[in-house]
Structure formats: structure tokens, C-alpha cells
Coordinates of C-alpha atoms and ligand atoms in Angstrom, one line a residue:
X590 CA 115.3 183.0 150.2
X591 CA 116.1 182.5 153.8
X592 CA 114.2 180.3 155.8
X593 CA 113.9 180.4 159.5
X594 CA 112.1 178.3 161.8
X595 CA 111.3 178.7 165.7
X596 CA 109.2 176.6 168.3
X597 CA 107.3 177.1 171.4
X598 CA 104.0 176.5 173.3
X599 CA 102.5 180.4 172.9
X600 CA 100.6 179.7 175.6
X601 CA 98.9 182.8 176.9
X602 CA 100.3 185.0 174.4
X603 CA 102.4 187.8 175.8
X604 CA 105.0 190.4 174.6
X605 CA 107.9 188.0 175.4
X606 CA 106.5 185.8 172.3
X607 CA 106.0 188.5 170.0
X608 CA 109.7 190.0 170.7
X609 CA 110.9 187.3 169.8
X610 CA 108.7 186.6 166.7
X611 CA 109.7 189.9 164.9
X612 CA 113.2 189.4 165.7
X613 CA 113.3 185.7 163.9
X614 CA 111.6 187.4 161.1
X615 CA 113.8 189.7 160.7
X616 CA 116.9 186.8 160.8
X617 CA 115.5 185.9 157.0
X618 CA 112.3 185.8 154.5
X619 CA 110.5 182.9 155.8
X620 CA 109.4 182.0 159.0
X621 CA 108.4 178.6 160.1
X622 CA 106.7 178.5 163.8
X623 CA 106.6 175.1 165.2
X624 CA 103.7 175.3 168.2
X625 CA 104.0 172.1 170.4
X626 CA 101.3 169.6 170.4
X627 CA 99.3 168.9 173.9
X628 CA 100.6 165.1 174.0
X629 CA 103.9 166.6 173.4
X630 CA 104.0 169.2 176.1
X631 CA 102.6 166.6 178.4
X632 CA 105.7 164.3 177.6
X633 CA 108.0 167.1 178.3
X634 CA 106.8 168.0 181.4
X635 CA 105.1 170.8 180.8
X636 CA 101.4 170.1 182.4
X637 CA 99.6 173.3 183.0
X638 CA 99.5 175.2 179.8
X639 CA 96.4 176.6 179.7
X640 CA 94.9 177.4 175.7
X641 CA 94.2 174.3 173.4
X642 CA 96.3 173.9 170.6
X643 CA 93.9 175.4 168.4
X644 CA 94.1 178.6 170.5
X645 CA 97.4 178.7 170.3
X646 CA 98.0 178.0 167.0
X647 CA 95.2 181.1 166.7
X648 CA 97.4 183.4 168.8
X649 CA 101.0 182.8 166.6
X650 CA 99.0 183.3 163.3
X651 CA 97.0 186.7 165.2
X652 CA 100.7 188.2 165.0
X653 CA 100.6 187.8 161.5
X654 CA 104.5 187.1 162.0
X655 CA 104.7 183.3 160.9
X656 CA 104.3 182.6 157.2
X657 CA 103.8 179.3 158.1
X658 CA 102.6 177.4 161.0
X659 CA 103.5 173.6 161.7
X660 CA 102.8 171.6 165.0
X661 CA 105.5 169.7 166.6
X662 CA 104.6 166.5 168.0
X663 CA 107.3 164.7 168.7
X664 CA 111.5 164.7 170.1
X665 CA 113.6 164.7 167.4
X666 CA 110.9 166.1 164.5
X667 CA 113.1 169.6 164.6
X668 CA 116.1 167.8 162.8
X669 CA 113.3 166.2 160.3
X670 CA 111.7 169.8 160.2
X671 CA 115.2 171.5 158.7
X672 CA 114.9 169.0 156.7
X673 CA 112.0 169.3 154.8
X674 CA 111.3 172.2 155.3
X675 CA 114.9 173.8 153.7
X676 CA 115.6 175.6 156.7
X677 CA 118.8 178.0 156.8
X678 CA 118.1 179.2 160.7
X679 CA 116.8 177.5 163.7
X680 CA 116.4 180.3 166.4
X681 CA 114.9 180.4 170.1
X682 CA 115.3 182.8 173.4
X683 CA 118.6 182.4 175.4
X684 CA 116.5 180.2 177.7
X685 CA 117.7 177.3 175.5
X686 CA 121.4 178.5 174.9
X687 CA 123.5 175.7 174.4
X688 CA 120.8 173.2 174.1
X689 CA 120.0 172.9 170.2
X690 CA 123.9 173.0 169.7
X691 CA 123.9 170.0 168.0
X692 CA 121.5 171.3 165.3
X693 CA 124.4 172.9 164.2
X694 CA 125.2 170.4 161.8
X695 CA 122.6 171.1 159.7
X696 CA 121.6 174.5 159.7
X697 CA 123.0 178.4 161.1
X698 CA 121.3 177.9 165.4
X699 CA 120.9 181.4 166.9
X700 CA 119.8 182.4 170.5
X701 CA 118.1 185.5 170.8
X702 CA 118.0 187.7 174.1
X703 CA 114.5 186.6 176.3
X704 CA 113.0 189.3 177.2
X705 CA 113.0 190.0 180.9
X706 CA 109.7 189.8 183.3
X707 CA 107.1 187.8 181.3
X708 CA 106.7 184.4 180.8
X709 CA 103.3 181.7 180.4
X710 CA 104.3 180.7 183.7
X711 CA 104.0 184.0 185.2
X712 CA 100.6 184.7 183.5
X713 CA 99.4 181.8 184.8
X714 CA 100.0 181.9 188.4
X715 CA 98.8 185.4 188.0
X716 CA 95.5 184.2 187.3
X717 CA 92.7 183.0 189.7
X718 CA 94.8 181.3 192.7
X719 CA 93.5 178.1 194.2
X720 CA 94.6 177.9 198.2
X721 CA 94.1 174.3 199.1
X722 CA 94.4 172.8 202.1
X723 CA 94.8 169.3 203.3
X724 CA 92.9 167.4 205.6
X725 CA 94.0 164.5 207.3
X726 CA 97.1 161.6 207.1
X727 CA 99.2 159.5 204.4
X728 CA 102.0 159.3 203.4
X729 CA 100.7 160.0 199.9
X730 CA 100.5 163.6 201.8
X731 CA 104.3 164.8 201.1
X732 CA 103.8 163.3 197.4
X733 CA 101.2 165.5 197.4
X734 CA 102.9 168.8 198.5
X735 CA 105.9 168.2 196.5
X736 CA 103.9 168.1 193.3
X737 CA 101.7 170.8 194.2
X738 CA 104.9 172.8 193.4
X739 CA 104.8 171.4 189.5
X740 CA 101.3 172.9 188.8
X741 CA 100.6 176.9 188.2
X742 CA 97.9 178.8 190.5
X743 CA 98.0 176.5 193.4
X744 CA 99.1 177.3 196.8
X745 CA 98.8 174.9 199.3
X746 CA 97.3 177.0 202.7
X747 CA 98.3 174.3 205.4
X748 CA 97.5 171.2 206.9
X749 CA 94.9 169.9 209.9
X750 CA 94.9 166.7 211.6
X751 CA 93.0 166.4 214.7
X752 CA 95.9 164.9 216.8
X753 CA 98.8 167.4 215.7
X754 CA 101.8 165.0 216.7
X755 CA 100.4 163.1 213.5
X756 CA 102.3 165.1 211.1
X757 CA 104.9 164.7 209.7
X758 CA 108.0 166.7 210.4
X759 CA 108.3 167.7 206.7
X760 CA 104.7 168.8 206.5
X761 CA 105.3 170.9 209.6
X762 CA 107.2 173.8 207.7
X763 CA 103.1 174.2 205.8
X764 CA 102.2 177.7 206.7
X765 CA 99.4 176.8 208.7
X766 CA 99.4 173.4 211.0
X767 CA 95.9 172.9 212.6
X768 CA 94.1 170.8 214.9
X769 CA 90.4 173.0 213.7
X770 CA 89.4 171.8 210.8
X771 CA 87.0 175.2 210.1
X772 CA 90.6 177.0 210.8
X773 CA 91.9 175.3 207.9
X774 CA 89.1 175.8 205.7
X775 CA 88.9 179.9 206.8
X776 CA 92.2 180.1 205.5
X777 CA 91.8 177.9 201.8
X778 CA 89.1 177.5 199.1
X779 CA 89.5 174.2 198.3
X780 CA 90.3 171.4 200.8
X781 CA 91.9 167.8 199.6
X782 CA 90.4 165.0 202.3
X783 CA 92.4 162.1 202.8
X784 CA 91.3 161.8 206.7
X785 CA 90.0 158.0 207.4
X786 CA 87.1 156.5 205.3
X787 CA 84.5 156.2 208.0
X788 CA 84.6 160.2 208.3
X789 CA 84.9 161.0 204.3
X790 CA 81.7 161.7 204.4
X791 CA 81.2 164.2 207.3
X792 CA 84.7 166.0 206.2
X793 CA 83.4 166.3 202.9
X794 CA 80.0 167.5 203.9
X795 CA 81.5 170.4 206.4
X796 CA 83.6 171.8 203.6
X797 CA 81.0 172.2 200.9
X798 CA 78.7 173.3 203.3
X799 CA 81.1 176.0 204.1
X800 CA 81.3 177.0 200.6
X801 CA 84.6 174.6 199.6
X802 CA 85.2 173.1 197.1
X803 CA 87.2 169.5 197.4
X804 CA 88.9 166.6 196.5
X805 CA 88.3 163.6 198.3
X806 CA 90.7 160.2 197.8
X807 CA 88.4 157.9 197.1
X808 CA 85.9 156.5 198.5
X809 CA 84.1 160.0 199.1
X810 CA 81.8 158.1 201.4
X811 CA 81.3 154.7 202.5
X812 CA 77.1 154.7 201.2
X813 CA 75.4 155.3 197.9
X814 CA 72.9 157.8 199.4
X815 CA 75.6 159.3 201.0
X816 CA 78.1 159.9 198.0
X817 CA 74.6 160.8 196.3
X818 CA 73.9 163.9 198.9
X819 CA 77.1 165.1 198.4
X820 CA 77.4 165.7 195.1
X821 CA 74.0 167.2 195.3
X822 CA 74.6 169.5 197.5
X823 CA 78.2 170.0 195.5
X824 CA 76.1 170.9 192.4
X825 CA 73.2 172.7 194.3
X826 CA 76.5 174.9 195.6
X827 CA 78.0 175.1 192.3
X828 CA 81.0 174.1 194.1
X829 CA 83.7 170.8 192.2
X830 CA 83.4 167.8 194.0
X831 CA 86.6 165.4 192.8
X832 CA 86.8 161.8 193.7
X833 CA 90.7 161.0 194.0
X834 CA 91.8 158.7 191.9
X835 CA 95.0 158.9 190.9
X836 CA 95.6 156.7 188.4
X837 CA 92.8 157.8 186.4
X838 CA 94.6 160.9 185.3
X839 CA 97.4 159.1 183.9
X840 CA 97.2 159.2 179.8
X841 CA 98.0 155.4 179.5
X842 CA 95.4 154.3 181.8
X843 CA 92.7 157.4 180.0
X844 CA 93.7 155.5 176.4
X845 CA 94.0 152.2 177.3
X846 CA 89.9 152.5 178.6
X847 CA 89.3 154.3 175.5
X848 CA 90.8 151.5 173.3
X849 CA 88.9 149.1 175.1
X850 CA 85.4 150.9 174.3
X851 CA 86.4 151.4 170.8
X852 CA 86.6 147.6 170.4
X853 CA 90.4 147.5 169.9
X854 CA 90.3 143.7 171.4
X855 CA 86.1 143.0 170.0
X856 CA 83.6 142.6 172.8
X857 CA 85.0 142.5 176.2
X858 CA 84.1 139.8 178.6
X859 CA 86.0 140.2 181.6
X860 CA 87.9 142.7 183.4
X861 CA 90.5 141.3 186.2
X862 CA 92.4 143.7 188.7
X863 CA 94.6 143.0 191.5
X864 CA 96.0 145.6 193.9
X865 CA 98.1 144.2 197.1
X866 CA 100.3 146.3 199.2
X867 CA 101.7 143.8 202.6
X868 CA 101.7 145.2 205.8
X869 CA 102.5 144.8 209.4
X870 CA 99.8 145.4 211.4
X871 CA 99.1 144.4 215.5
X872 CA 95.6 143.0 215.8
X873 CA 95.8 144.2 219.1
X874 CA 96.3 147.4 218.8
X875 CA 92.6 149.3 218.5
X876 CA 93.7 152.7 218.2
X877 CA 96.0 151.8 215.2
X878 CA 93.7 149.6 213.6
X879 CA 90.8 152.7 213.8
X880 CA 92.8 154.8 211.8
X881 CA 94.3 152.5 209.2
X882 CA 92.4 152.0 205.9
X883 CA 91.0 148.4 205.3
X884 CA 92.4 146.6 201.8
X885 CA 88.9 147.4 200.4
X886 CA 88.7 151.3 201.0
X887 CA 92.8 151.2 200.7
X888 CA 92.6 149.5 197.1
X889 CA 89.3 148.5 195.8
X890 CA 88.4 152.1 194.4
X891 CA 91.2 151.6 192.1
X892 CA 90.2 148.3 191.2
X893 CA 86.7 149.0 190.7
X894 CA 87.4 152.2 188.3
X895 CA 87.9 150.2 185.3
X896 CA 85.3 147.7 185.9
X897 CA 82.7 150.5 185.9
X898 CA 84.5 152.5 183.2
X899 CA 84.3 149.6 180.6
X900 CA 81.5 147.6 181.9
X901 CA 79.5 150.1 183.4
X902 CA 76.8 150.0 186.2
X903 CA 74.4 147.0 185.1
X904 CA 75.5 144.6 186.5
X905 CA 73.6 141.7 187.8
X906 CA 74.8 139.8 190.7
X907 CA 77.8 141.1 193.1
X908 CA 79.9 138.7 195.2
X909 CA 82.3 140.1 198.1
X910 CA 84.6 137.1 199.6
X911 CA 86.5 138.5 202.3
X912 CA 89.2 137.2 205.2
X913 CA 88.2 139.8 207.7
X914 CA 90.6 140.1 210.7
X915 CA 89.3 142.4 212.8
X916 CA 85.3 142.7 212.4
X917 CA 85.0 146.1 214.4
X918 CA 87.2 147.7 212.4
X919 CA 86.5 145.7 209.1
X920 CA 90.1 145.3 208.9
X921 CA 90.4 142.6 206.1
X922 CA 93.7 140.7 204.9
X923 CA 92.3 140.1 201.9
X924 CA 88.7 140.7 199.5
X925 CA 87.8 139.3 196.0
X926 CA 84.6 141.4 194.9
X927 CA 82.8 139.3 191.8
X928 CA 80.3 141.0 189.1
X929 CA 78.2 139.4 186.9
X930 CA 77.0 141.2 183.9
X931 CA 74.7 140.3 181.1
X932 CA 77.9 139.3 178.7
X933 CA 80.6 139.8 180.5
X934 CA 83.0 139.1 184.2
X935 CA 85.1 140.9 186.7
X936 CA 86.8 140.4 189.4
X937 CA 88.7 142.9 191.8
X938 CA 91.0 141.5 194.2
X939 CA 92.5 143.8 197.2
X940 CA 94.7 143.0 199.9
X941 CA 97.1 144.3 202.7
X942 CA 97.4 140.9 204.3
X943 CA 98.6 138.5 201.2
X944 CA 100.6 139.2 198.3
X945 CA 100.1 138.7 194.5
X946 CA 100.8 139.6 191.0
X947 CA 99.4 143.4 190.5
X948 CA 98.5 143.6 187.2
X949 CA 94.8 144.0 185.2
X950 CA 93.5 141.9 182.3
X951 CA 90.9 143.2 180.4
X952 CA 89.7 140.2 177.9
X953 CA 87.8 140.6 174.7
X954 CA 86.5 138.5 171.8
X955 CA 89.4 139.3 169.6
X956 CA 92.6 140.0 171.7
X957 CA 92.9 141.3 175.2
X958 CA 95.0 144.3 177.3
X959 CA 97.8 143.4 179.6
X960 CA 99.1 146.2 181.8
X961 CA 102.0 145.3 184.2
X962 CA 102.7 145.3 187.9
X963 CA 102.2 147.8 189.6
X964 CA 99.3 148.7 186.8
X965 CA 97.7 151.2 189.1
X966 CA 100.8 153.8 188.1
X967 CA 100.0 152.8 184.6
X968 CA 102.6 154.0 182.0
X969 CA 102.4 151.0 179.7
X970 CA 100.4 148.6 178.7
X971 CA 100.0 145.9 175.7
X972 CA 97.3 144.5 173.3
X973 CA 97.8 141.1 172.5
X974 CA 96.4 138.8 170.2
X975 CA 96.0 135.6 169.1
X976 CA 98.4 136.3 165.9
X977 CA 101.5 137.8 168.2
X978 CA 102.3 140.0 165.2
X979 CA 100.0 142.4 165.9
X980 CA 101.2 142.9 169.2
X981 CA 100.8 146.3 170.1
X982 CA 102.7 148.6 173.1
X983 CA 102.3 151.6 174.3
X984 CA 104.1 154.1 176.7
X985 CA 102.8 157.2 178.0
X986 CA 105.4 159.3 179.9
X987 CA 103.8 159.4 183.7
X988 CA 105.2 161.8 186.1
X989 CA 104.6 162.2 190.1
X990 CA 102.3 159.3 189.9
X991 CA 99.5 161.2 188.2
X992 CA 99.1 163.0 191.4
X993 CA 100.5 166.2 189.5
X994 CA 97.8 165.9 186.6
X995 CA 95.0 164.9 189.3
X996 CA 95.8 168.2 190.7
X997 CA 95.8 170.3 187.1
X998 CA 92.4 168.6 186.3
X999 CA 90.9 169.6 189.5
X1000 CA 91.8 173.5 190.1
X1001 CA 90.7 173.6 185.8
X1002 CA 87.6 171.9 187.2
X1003 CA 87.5 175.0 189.8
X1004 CA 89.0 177.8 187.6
X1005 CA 86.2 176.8 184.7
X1006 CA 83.3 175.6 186.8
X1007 CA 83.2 172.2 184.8
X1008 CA 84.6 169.0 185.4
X1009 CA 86.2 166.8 182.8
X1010 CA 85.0 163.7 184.0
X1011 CA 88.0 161.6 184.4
X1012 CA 85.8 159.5 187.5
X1013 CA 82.3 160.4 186.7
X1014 CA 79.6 160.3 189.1
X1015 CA 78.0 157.2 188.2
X1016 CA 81.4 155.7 189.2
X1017 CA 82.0 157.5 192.1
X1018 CA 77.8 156.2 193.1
X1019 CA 79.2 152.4 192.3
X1020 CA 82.5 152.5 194.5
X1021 CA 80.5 153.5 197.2
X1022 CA 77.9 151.1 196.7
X1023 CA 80.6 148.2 196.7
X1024 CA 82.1 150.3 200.0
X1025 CA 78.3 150.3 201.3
X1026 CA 78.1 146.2 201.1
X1027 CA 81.6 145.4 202.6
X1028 CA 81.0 147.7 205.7
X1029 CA 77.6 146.7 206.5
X1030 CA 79.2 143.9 205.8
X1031 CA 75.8 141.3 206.2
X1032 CA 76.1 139.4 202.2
X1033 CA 79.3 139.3 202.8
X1034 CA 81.0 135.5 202.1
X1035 CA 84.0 134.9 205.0
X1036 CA 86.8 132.4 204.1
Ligands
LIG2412 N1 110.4 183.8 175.0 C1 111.0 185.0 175.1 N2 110.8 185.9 176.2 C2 110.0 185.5 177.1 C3 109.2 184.3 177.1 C4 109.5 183.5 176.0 O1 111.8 185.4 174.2 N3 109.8 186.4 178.2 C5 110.6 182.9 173.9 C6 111.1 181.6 174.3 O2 112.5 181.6 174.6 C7 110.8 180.7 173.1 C8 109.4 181.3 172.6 O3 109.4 182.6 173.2 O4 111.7 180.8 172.1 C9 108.2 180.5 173.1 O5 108.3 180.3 174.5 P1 107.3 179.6 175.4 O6 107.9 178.4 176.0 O7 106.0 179.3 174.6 O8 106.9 180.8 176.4 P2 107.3 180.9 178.0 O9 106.7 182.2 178.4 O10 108.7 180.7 178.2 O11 106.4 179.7 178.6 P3 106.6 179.0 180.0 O12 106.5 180.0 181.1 O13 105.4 178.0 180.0 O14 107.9 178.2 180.0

């Protein structure tokens, strides 16, 4: 008997797949499809396939081409597939010519002929088109465009500023450069805000009342009742409001949470963050200092995500210590924010004038989490105990900075009406609440 094994994702089924199916059953007697895990997609690069596993698995075994179906997980299982498995021939479309040569050695490889003018891709972009537009200034705004380019059914419909000489040269080329905001959000259905804090709130409100949806870096407002009205009116709307958060949609950062609320290191009683970025900034200057985000809107948000995430909401006292340099403005150098909670710490600790180690603790009764400067582009992270044998690391592959997967999750969150609740609400309510105290700014303890 002939064996013959073949992989792929099968997302989206189309006649490309099946081709190619009846061909590799026709190269022997038995054939073996490998579909490719989620986690393993994810690692490859491959972000925006659209069915589960499940439903892919489903749509290989509809063909009723595969005698057997196996998932492939990890690099380097195909060599341990042909393997176990027996098998005489590995084969996959010429896409991959050349690049299982070196399964040679243990088994026939054949490339068969693609077939022209389908793909997943294709199918994807083909379906419901997001046109998002962006709103304001950062530099994280040319991150942003280039990996725009790495997700299906996005387009990006141009960029406003209200002082056009503002952006930058490479964002120029956008197809629409606008100093009307409404001009902008005529031409897109989804707008991503990153204009300054103090006017989250309005540039949020105009869009959803003009029937947008958006993503806001965070903080989407700088009060509680303020973020509240806006996801009100978001849901009364049925329109996706997204905090942006970055890091949040990075997989180490989503399991390392997780293993801390499954008890992986026993109760935990404290939860330490510290994000610093230096910077040069003239105290003189009013203008500038208007439009530059304060270490607490700049950094705290990130900071305050896993506090909220593992500690939750009830907490009972709150402490801001702050070395404000400019009052006006709120422009601070540097900010500790305490909680209290019934049986646990944290502390947050932000700054643009001073300079520290930027990593996050989060402690427990048994062992305790480590994750490495700069831990806000998480990738890896440790659990440590007291015994260092049982050690444990763990590295999630993390491309564009999560911004890529930020962007996946929210146009899913628009394509299917739901969101997936990477930053839920309550969290979103409890940044803004910390936000609320530092800019009113009266409890506030000044070193
Ligand atoms: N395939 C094919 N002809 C196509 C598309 C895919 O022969 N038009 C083959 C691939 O070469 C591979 C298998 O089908 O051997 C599974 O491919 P997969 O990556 O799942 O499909 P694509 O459509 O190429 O997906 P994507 O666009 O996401 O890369």
C-alpha cells in the first residue's frame, strides 16, 4: 500500500484545495492530510485565517478525499509524521517547490501544479471589506499602516490631522490626507483614534454617532462616565468599540494572565509594572507640551491592564504619587499609582522623565511570573519558583508588535458583530477611572 501525506490550513475551502486533494490521492492508496493547528498558523505568520480548526478539519473530511486526518502542530512534526505514519509520498502545490527538498531523505517529495486564480487569501479579502481610517498623530501611525498590509479585508481609507503639515511624509502617499475629520469618516467605516487624550472622547463620540465603528488607543476617555457613555451609545448603535491596547493581543501576554488565574504560582498578592520611555521635552514650549501625551495616558493603560485583568476592580484604596512638571498640561516626569486590595498589592509605575528597569512581577503564594524588559511587547516570560527546577519558560512568536493581531481581532469584532474581549469593558471603565483622578488631579500626592 502506498501512503501519501499532504498539509495545509483549508481555510475557506475552495476548488484549489480539492484539485489538489484528488490528485495526491491518486499518487497512492492512502492519504494522510495534515491540517495546521491555530497556534501553529499563528507561529508561521499566517494571522487571518478565518474557520476554527474544527471547521477546517470539517471541510478536508466533507471531500471525503482524506482517509485520515491528523493536525499538525508544530515545525519539524512532518519528518516525525513520515515517520510514524509509514509514508511513501509527501506532496504539496508548486507554491512550496524546492522547499520540503530535504524531506527527500526519507520519503518520494512531489510538487503538484497550483491551480491558478484561487487561494484563502483571495476569498478572504473578497469578503466584507473594512475601510479604516486614521485619526490623528504617532509615530506608532506608520507601524500601523505597514501592518495593515499583513491582515485580509482591510483597507486603510486615509488619514486626517487637523494641522496637515503634521504628517508624515510617508503617510502622505494614503489615498486621502484630511484636515475634516467628517471627510475622513464619509470615506471609511471604521476610524482608529490616536489624536491626543484630552479629545479621545469627543473623536470617539463624533464617529459612533456618525454610524463608525472604532478603535481608540487607550485611554478612550479621560472619565469613567465618559468611557461609560461611549460604549453605551457603541452598544445602543450596535457599532465595536475597541480600546487599543497592543500588547494585550500578544499570545504570551493572553497566557501568561491566564496562567496566573489558574493558580500556576497559588494566590497572587501583587502585581508590579513599570513602563518608562526618556524623552526630551522644552517646558517652555506650550504648543508642544498640548499635544504630547503625559507618562500616565502615554504608559499607564498598559500598566494598569494586568492589574485589572488578575486583580480585578475591587479594590480598596488607590494612591497616585506623581512629579508633575507642567500642571496645565499635566505633563508628569514620572507617576507611581498604588492599589490596595483585600489580599493582594500593585503598583504601576510610568514615566517619560526618569528611567528604569521595564519589566512586570506578578507574585503569588507558591512561585511568581517574571517577564523581561521591554514586557509590554511580551514574547517571553518565566515562572519561577522557590525549587529552581521547576523553572518554567515560555516563548510565543510575536510579530509587528501585536499591532497586526490588534487589527485581526478588531475587523473579526466588526465582520461578526462580537467582540472577543481581549480589554473588556470593566477594564477599559478602570483605566479611565485612574486617568479621571490624575487629571483632575486634586488626591493627587506631589514629590
Ligand atoms: N493549493 C493549490 N491551489 C490553490 C490553492 C492552494 O493547489 N489555488 C494547495 C496548496 O499548494 C497546498 C494546499 O492546497 O498544498 C493547501 O493550501 P492552503 O495554504 O491551505 O491554501 P491557500 O489557498 O494557498 O491559502 P492562503 O491563501 O491562506 O495561503
Amino acid at each position: 500500500m502506498i501512503k501519501v501525506i499532504t498539509y495545509g490550513t483549508y481555510d475557506l475551502l475552495h476548488e484549489g484545495h480539492i484539485r489538489l486533494l484528488k490528485r495526491a490521492k491518486a499518487l497512492g492508496d492512502y492519504l494522510i492530510v495534515g491540517v495546521t493547528s491555530d497556534d501553529y498558523d499563528r507561529s508561521r505568520g499566517k494571522i487571518n485565517v478565518s474557520q476554527s480548526l474544527m471547521e477546517r478539519i470539517e471541510n478536508v473530511r466533507s471531500t471525503g478525499l482524506a482517509d485520515e486526518i491528523i493536525v499538525e502542530e508544530y515545525e519539524g512534526q512532518k519528518i516525525d509524521d513520515i515517520r510514524r505514519y509509514g509514508v511513501d509520498i509527501f506532496t504539496v502545490g508548486s507554491d512550496w517547490t524546492g522547499k520540503f527538498d530535504y524531506l527527500k531523505e526519507f520519503c518520494q517529495v512531489i510538487y503538484l501544479e497550483r491551480t491558478q486564480g484561487v487561494s484563502s487569501t483571495m476569498l478572504r479579502s473578497s469578503r466584507a471589506r473594512v475601510r479604516l481610517g486614521l485619526a490623528g498623530e504617532s509615530t506608532i501611525l506608520e507601524k500601523f499602516v505597514r501592518e495593515c498590509r499583513y491582515v485580509n479585508g482591510v483597507e486603510i481609507s486615509g488619514i486626517y490631522n487637523d494641522d496637515l503639515s503634521r504628517i508624515p511624509e510617508s503617510l502622505k502617499s494614503l489615498p486621502f490626507v484630511t484636515d475634516n475629520y467628517d471627510a475622513l469618516l464619509e470615506k471609511s467605516d471604521a476610524v482608529y483614534v490616536i489624536t491626543h487624550p484630552s479629545r479621545h472622547y469627543d473623536d470617539v463620540k463624533h464617529a459612533l454617532e456618525q454610524g463608525k465603528h472604532v478603535m481608540c488607543e487607550s485611554p478612550i476617555a479621560l472619565s469613567e462616565n465618559g468611557c461609560k457613555e461611549l460604549f453605551d451609545l457603541a452598544d445602543s448603535k450596535g457599532l465595536t468599540l475597541f480600546e487599543g491596547i497592543k500588547n494585550a493581543y500578544s499570545m504570551a501576554y493572553w497566557r501568561l494572565i491566564l496562567l496566573a488565574k489558574a493558580g500556576k504560582i497559588g494566590d497572587v498578592v501583587s502585581v508590579e509594572a513599570t513602563c518608562t520611555s526618556l524623552r526630551d521635552l522644552d517646558l517652555n514650549d506650550k504648543e508642544t507640551l498640548k499635544r504630547t501625551w503625559n507618562s500616565v495616558t502615554a504608559w499607564a493603560p498598559n500598566g494598569l491592564l494586568p492589574v485589572f485583568q488578575i486583580l480585578g476592580r475591587d479594590y480598596r484604596e488607590m494612591r497616585i504619587v506623581t512629579h508633575m512638571l507642567d500642571e496645565e498640561s499635566r505633563m508628569d516626569a514620572f507617576t507611581k499609582i498604588e492599589f490596595v486590595y483585600p489580599n493582594a498589592v500593585a503598583s504601576v509605575k510610568v514615566g517619560t522623565g526618569a528611567k528604569s528597569e521595564g519589566q512586570l512581577i506578578v507574585s503569588g503564594t507558591k512561585g511568581y511570573i517574571f517577564v523581561p524588559a521591554p514586557w509590554w511587547k511580551t514574547d517571553y516570560f518565566e515562572i519561577r519558583y522557590e525549587d529552581p527546577n521547576e523553572n518554567k519558560r515560555y516563548f510565543y512568536q510575536l510579530d509587528g508588535e501585536g499591532i497586526r493581531y490588534e487589527i485581526v481581532a478588531f475587523s473579526k469584532a466588526i465582520e461578526t458583530g462580537r467582540n472577543f474581549v481581549y480589554v473588556s469593558r470593566e477594564s477599559s471603565e478602570e483605566i479611565t477611572k485612574v486617568m479621571e483622578e490624575f487629571h483632575e488631579g486634586n488626591k493627587l500626592i506631589r514629590i
